[in-house]
Amino acid sequence: MSSESGDLLWIDPIELRFPFELKKQISCSLQLTNKTDEQVAFKVKTTSPKKYCVRPNNGIVAPRSTADVVVTMQAQREAPPDMQCKDKFLVQSAIVGKDIALKDITGDMFTKESGNVVDEVRLKVVYVTPSSINEGSEDGSLGSLSYQEATKDSKEPEKITSEDLLRRDISRQHGGFSLVSLLAVAILGILLGFLMKR
């Protein structure tokens, strides 16, 4: 995991790595560490606001302390071509006075015109395969390990293609009919039989 140092905040990681799976909501966390002796306000923006939920998307980091931000990618119905993601995040930060509260944070604070010391750090989004993170798991889930814990000692996670995702989805379907399908056919047969007798 690489981290990026702005003038005001140390941001870790600099790449948001999502173990991509179709139709699954996936979260990734960021740590923002205030490197200054001042109070620093932050705001997180993305190029795809409908695709991601950022909590909190703004806040205040006390001097020499850390704030955690969780970025959640909504469940995706299809994989992007070649598993490449063009989404980006921007973390804006500004030194603010001790009298500023969370409710006082506005977008204007993060402009050069505000007179505040302002900093911006851009973050990339990368999709990785969950199987390279947790080889031992049958269903590909991360279990109780967080993504960072699971990859701490592993090599660079491999890229995943849409063919890999399709193959995984097909292999999860064990063939035959599901119980719901069988019940639907049975009920339909009973209804048809009832209607034919009339």
PDB file of N, CA, C and O in Angstrom, residues 4 11 13-15 45 88-92 119-124:
ATOM      1  N   GLU A   4       0.225   8.800   0.403  1.00  0.00           N
ATOM      2  CA  GLU A   4       0.562  10.090  -0.200  1.00  0.00           C
ATOM      3  C   GLU A   4       0.590  11.139   0.892  1.00  0.00           C
ATOM      4  O   GLU A   4      -0.277  11.185   1.751  1.00  0.00           O
ATOM      5  N   ILE A  11      -2.194  10.696   3.634  1.00  0.00           N
ATOM      6  CA  ILE A  11      -3.333   9.881   3.218  1.00  0.00           C
ATOM      7  C   ILE A  11      -2.860   8.469   2.901  1.00  0.00           C
ATOM      8  O   ILE A  11      -1.936   8.276   2.111  1.00  0.00           O
ATOM      9  N   PRO A  13      -4.553   4.488   2.079  1.00  0.00           N
ATOM     10  CA  PRO A  13      -3.654   4.349   0.938  1.00  0.00           C
ATOM     11  C   PRO A  13      -3.926   5.423  -0.114  1.00  0.00           C
ATOM     12  O   PRO A  13      -4.954   6.081  -0.068  1.00  0.00           O
ATOM     13  N   ILE A  14      -3.033   5.532  -1.078  1.00  0.00           N
ATOM     14  CA  ILE A  14      -3.177   6.514  -2.155  1.00  0.00           C
ATOM     15  C   ILE A  14      -4.004   5.926  -3.298  1.00  0.00           C
ATOM     16  O   ILE A  14      -4.553   6.633  -4.125  1.00  0.00           O
ATOM     17  N   GLU A  15      -4.091   4.584  -3.351  1.00  0.00           N
ATOM     18  CA  GLU A  15      -4.946   3.898  -4.323  1.00  0.00           C
ATOM     19  C   GLU A  15      -6.040   3.186  -3.559  1.00  0.00           C
ATOM     20  O   GLU A  15      -5.757   2.423  -2.640  1.00  0.00           O
ATOM     21  N   LYS A  45     -14.154  14.247  -2.506  1.00  0.00           N
ATOM     22  CA  LYS A  45     -14.981  14.312  -3.714  1.00  0.00           C
ATOM     23  C   LYS A  45     -14.614  13.158  -4.633  1.00  0.00           C
ATOM     24  O   LYS A  45     -13.501  12.644  -4.562  1.00  0.00           O
ATOM     25  N   LYS A  88     -11.903   8.546  -9.969  1.00  0.00           N
ATOM     26  CA  LYS A  88     -10.871   9.210  -9.158  1.00  0.00           C
ATOM     27  C   LYS A  88     -11.521   9.857  -7.944  1.00  0.00           C
ATOM     28  O   LYS A  88     -12.714  10.149  -7.941  1.00  0.00           O
ATOM     29  N   PHE A  89     -10.714  10.043  -6.912  1.00  0.00           N
ATOM     30  CA  PHE A  89     -11.154  10.756  -5.712  1.00  0.00           C
ATOM     31  C   PHE A  89     -10.225  11.932  -5.487  1.00  0.00           C
ATOM     32  O   PHE A  89      -9.054  11.895  -5.858  1.00  0.00           O
ATOM     33  N   LEU A  90     -10.748  12.970  -4.858  1.00  0.00           N
ATOM     34  CA  LEU A  90      -9.971  14.148  -4.517  1.00  0.00           C
ATOM     35  C   LEU A  90     -10.200  14.426  -3.036  1.00  0.00           C
ATOM     36  O   LEU A  90     -11.343  14.547  -2.592  1.00  0.00           O
ATOM     37  N   VAL A  91      -9.109  14.473  -2.276  1.00  0.00           N
ATOM     38  CA  VAL A  91      -9.203  14.838  -0.862  1.00  0.00           C
ATOM     39  C   VAL A  91      -8.692  16.266  -0.736  1.00  0.00           C
ATOM     40  O   VAL A  91      -7.519  16.540  -0.992  1.00  0.00           O
ATOM     41  N   GLN A  92      -9.599  17.170  -0.370  1.00  0.00           N
ATOM     42  CA  GLN A  92      -9.232  18.563  -0.170  1.00  0.00           C
ATOM     43  C   GLN A  92      -9.076  18.799   1.327  1.00  0.00           C
ATOM     44  O   GLN A  92      -9.851  18.268   2.120  1.00  0.00           O
ATOM     45  N   ASP A 119      -4.909  22.334   0.479  1.00  0.00           N
ATOM     46  CA  ASP A 119      -4.123  21.264  -0.123  1.00  0.00           C
ATOM     47  C   ASP A 119      -5.075  20.298  -0.816  1.00  0.00           C
ATOM     48  O   ASP A 119      -6.209  20.107  -0.360  1.00  0.00           O
ATOM     49  N   GLU A 120      -4.630  19.673  -1.921  1.00  0.00           N
ATOM     50  CA  GLU A 120      -5.445  18.688  -2.638  1.00  0.00           C
ATOM     51  C   GLU A 120      -4.589  17.480  -2.973  1.00  0.00           C
ATOM     52  O   GLU A 120      -3.448  17.628  -3.410  1.00  0.00           O
ATOM     53  N   VAL A 121      -5.156  16.274  -2.767  1.00  0.00           N
ATOM     54  CA  VAL A 121      -4.476  15.031  -3.124  1.00  0.00           C
ATOM     55  C   VAL A 121      -5.453  14.185  -3.924  1.00  0.00           C
ATOM     56  O   VAL A 121      -6.603  13.987  -3.516  1.00  0.00           O
ATOM     57  N   ARG A 122      -4.995  13.680  -5.084  1.00  0.00           N
ATOM     58  CA  ARG A 122      -5.842  12.847  -5.944  1.00  0.00           C
ATOM     59  C   ARG A 122      -5.556  11.375  -5.670  1.00  0.00           C
ATOM     60  O   ARG A 122      -4.387  10.983  -5.526  1.00  0.00           O
ATOM     61  N   LEU A 123      -6.623  10.575  -5.661  1.00  0.00           N
ATOM     62  CA  LEU A 123      -6.511   9.134  -5.416  1.00  0.00           C
ATOM     63  C   LEU A 123      -7.098   8.372  -6.600  1.00  0.00           C
ATOM     64  O   LEU A 123      -8.129   8.765  -7.140  1.00  0.00           O
ATOM     65  N   LYS A 124      -6.442   7.268  -6.979  1.00  0.00           N
ATOM     66  CA  LYS A 124      -6.948   6.411  -8.054  1.00  0.00           C
ATOM     67  C   LYS A 124      -7.752   5.266  -7.458  1.00  0.00           C
ATOM     68  O   LYS A 124      -7.570   4.894  -6.307  1.00  0.00           O
TER      69      LYS A 124
END
